[in-house]
Coordinates of C-alpha atoms and ligand atoms in Angstrom, one line a residue:
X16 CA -9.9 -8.7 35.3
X17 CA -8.4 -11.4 33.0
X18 CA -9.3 -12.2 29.8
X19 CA -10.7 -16.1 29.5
X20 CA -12.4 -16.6 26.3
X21 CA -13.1 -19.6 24.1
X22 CA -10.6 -20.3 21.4
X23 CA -11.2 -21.8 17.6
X24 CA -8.4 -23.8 15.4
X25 CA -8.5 -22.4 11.9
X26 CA -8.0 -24.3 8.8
X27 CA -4.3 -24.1 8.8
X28 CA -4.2 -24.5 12.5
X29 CA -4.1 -21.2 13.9
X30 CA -5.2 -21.1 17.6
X31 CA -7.7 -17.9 17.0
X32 CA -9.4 -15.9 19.8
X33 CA -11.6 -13.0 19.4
X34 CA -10.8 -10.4 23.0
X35 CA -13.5 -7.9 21.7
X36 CA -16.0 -6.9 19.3
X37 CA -13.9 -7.2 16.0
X38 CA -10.0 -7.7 17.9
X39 CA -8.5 -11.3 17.6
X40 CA -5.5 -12.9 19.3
X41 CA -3.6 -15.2 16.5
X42 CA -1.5 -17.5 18.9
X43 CA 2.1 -18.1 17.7
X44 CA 1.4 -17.3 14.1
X45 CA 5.6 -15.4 13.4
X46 CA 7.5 -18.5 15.1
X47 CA 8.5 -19.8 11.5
X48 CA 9.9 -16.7 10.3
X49 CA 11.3 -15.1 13.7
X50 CA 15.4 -15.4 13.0
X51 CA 14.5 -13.6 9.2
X52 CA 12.2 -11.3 11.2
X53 CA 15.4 -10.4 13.8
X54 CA 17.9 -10.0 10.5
X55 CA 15.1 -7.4 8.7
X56 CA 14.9 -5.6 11.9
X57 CA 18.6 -5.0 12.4
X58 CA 18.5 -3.9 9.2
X59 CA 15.9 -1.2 9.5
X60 CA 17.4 -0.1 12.8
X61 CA 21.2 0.4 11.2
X62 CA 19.3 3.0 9.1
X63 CA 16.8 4.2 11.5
X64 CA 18.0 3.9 14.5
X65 CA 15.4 3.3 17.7
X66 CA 14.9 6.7 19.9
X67 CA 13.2 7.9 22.6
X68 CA 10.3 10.4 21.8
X69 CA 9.1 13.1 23.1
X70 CA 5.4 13.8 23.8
X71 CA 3.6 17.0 23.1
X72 CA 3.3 17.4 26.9
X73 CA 7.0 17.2 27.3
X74 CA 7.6 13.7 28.7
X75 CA 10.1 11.5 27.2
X76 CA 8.3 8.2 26.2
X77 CA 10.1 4.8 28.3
X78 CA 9.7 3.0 25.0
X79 CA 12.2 3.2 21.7
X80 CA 10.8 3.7 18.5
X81 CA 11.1 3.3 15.0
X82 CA 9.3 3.0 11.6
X83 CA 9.4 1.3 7.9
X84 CA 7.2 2.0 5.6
X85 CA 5.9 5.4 3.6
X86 CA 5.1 6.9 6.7
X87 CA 6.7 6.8 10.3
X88 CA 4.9 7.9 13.6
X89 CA 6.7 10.3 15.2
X90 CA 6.0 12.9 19.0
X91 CA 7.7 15.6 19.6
X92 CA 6.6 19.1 21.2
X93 CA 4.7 19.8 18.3
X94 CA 2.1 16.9 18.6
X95 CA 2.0 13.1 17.1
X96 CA 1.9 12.7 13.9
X97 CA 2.8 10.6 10.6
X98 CA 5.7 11.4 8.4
X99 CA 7.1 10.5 5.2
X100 CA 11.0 11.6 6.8
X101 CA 12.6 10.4 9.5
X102 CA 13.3 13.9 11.4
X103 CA 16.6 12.3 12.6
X104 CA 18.2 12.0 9.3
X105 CA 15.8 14.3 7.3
X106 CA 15.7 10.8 5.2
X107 CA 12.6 8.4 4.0
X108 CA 12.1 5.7 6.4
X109 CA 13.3 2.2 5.4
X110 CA 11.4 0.2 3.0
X111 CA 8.7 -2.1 4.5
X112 CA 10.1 -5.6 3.8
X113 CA 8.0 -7.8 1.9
X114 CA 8.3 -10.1 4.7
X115 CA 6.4 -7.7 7.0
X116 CA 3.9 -6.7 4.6
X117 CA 2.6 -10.5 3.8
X118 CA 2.8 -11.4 7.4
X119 CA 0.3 -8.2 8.3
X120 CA -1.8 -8.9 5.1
X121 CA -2.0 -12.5 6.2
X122 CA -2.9 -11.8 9.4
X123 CA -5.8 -9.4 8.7
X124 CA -7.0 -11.8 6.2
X125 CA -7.5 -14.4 8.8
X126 CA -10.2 -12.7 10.6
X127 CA -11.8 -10.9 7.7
X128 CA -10.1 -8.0 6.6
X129 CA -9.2 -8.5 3.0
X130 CA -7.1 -6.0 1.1
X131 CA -5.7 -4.4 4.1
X132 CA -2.5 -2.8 2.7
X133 CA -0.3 -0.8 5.4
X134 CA 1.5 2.1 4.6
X135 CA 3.4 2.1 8.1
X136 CA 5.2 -0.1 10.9
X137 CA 5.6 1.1 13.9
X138 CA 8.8 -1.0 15.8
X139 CA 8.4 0.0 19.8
X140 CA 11.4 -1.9 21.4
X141 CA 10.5 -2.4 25.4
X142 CA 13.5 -2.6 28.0
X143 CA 12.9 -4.1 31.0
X144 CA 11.0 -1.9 33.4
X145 CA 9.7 0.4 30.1
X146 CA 5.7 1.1 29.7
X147 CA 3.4 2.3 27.1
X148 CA 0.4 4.5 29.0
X149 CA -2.6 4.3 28.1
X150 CA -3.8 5.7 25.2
X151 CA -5.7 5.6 21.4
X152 CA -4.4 5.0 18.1
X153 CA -5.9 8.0 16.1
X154 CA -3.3 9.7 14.0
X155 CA -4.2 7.7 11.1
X156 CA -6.9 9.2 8.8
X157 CA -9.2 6.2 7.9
X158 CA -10.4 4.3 11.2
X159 CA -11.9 1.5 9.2
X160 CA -8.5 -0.1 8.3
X161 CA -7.9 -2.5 11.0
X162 CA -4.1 -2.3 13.3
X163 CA -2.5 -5.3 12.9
X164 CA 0.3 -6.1 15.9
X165 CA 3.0 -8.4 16.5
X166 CA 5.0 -9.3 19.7
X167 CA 8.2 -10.4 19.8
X168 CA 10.6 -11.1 22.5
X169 CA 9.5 -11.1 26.2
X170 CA 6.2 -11.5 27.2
X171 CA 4.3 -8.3 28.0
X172 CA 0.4 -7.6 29.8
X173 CA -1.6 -6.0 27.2
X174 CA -4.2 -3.6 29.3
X175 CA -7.6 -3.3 26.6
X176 CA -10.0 -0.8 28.1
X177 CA -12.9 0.6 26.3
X178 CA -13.8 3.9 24.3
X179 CA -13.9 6.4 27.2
X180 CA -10.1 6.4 29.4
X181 CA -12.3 5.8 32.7
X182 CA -14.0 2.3 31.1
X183 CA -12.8 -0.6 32.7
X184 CA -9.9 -2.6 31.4
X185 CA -8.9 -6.3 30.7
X186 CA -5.5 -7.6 30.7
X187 CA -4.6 -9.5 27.8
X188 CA -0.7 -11.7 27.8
X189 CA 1.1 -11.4 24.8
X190 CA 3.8 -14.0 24.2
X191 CA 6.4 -14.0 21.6
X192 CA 5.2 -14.7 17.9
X193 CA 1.4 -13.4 19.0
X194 CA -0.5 -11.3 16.7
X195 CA -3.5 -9.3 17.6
X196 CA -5.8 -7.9 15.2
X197 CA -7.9 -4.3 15.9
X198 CA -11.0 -3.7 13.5
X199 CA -14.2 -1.5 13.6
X200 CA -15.1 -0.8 17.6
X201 CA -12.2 -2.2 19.1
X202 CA -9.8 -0.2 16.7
X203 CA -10.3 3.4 18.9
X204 CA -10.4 1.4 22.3
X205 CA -7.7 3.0 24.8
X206 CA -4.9 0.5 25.2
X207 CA -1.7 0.2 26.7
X208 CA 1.6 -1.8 28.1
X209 CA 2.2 -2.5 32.0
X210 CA 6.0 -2.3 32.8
X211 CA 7.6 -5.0 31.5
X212 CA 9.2 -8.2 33.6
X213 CA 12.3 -9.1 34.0
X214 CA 13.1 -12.0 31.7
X215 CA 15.5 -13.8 28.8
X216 CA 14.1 -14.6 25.7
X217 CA 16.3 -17.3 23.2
X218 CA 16.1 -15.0 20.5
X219 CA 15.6 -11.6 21.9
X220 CA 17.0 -11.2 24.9
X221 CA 16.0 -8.2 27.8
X222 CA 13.4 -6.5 25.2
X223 CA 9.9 -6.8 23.9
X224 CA 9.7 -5.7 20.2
X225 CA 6.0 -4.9 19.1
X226 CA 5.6 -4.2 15.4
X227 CA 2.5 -2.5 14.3
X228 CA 0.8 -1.8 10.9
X229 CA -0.9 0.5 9.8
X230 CA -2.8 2.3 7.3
X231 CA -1.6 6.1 8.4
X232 CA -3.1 7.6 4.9
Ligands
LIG324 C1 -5.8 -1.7 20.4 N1 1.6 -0.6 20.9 O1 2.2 1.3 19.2 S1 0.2 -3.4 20.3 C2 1.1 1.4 19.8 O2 2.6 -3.6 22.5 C3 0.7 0.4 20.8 O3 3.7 -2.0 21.7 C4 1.4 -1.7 21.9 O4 -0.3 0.5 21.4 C5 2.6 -2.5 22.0 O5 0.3 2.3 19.5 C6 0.2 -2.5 21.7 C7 -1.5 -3.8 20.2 C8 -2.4 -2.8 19.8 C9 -2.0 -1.9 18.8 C10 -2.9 -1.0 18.3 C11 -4.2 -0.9 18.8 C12 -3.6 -2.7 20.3 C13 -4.5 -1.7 19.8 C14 -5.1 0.1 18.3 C15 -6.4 0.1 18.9 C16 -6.7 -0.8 19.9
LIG325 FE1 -1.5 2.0 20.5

């Protein structure tokens, strides 16, 4: 099933969809900023370099990872977690550029969460081929902050299911310069990332880069 929803302009032109009960797509919102966006994210990668994970069941995850910000999300046998070290480097993450933190803010405040103020970024950087299975977002301790996403790169299909892992899902596509918003029921939906196409993109080449904020504490 494919999502096919009426869309709203906003005051400063932002195409705005709402998918679910308190998730929005922002169309396009990051294309101004992208090339800054790319030269941040080399930076935070030179000092936290992407990885694989592992999860507690063993597997290692398809997609890199990274973080910026107070707190990183890391899996390893142990479980998933947030941490205030990288556990490569025994280091703090890298600082959460101002850049990031505005565009997140921003984005939130568009679709009526004020003050939200993210503690973490999450950078998953998608090969060709590479997935994220389906899953919840619940390592954070405060579920009414909303998760604030943004896609960069190659397109990817966003699968939104429901509360339960058997409910059904919608696809969603996410194109470069997308933000999605996840509030209230929507933010402890199971979600995940079909393998992703073959494809160039001008500024990103092979990859999909997904940044997403949180507030982890
Ligand atoms: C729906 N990332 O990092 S972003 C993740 O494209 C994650 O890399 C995906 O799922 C990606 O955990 C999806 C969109 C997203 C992020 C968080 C959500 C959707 C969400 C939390 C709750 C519900
Ligand atoms: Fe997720």
């Amino acid at each position: 099933m494919n999502l096919d929803l009426f869309s709203t302009t906003t005051d400063d032109g932002v195409i705005k969809t709402q998918i679910a009960e308190q998730a929005w797509h922002l169309a396009d919102l990051v294309h101004a900023q992208d090339e800054q966006i790319k030269v941040l994210l080399r930076e935070i990668i030179q000092q936290a370099p992407l990885r694989q994970m592992v999860t507690p069941g063993g597997q290692l995850m398809s997609v890199s990872m990274t973080s910026c910000g107070d707190f990183g999300w890391v899996s390893d046998q142990a479980g998933y977690r947030y941490q205030s070290l990288d556990p490569r480097s025994n280091l703090p993450w890298p600082n959460m550029p101002a850049l990031f933190k505005t565009l997140a803010k921003e984005a939130a405040e568009k679709v009526g969460f004020e003050n939200f103020e993210p503690d973490s970024c999450l950078i998953n950087c998608y090969a060709i081929g590479t997935r994220l299975s389906l899953h919840q977002d619940k390592n954070e301790v405060d579920f009414s902050h909303p998760i604030v996403s943004v896609s960069l790169g190659l397109p990817a299909t966003f699968l939104f299911g429901g509360l339960q892992r058997n409910a059904p899902q919608t696809r969603l596509a996410l194109q470069h310069g997308d933000i999605v918003v996840w509030g209230g029921l929507s933010r402890l939906a199971y979600h995940g990332v079909l393998p992703l196409a073959a494809g160039e993109h001008g500024l990103f080449g092979q990859q999909r880069i997904n940044l997403t904020f949180r507030k982890s504490h």
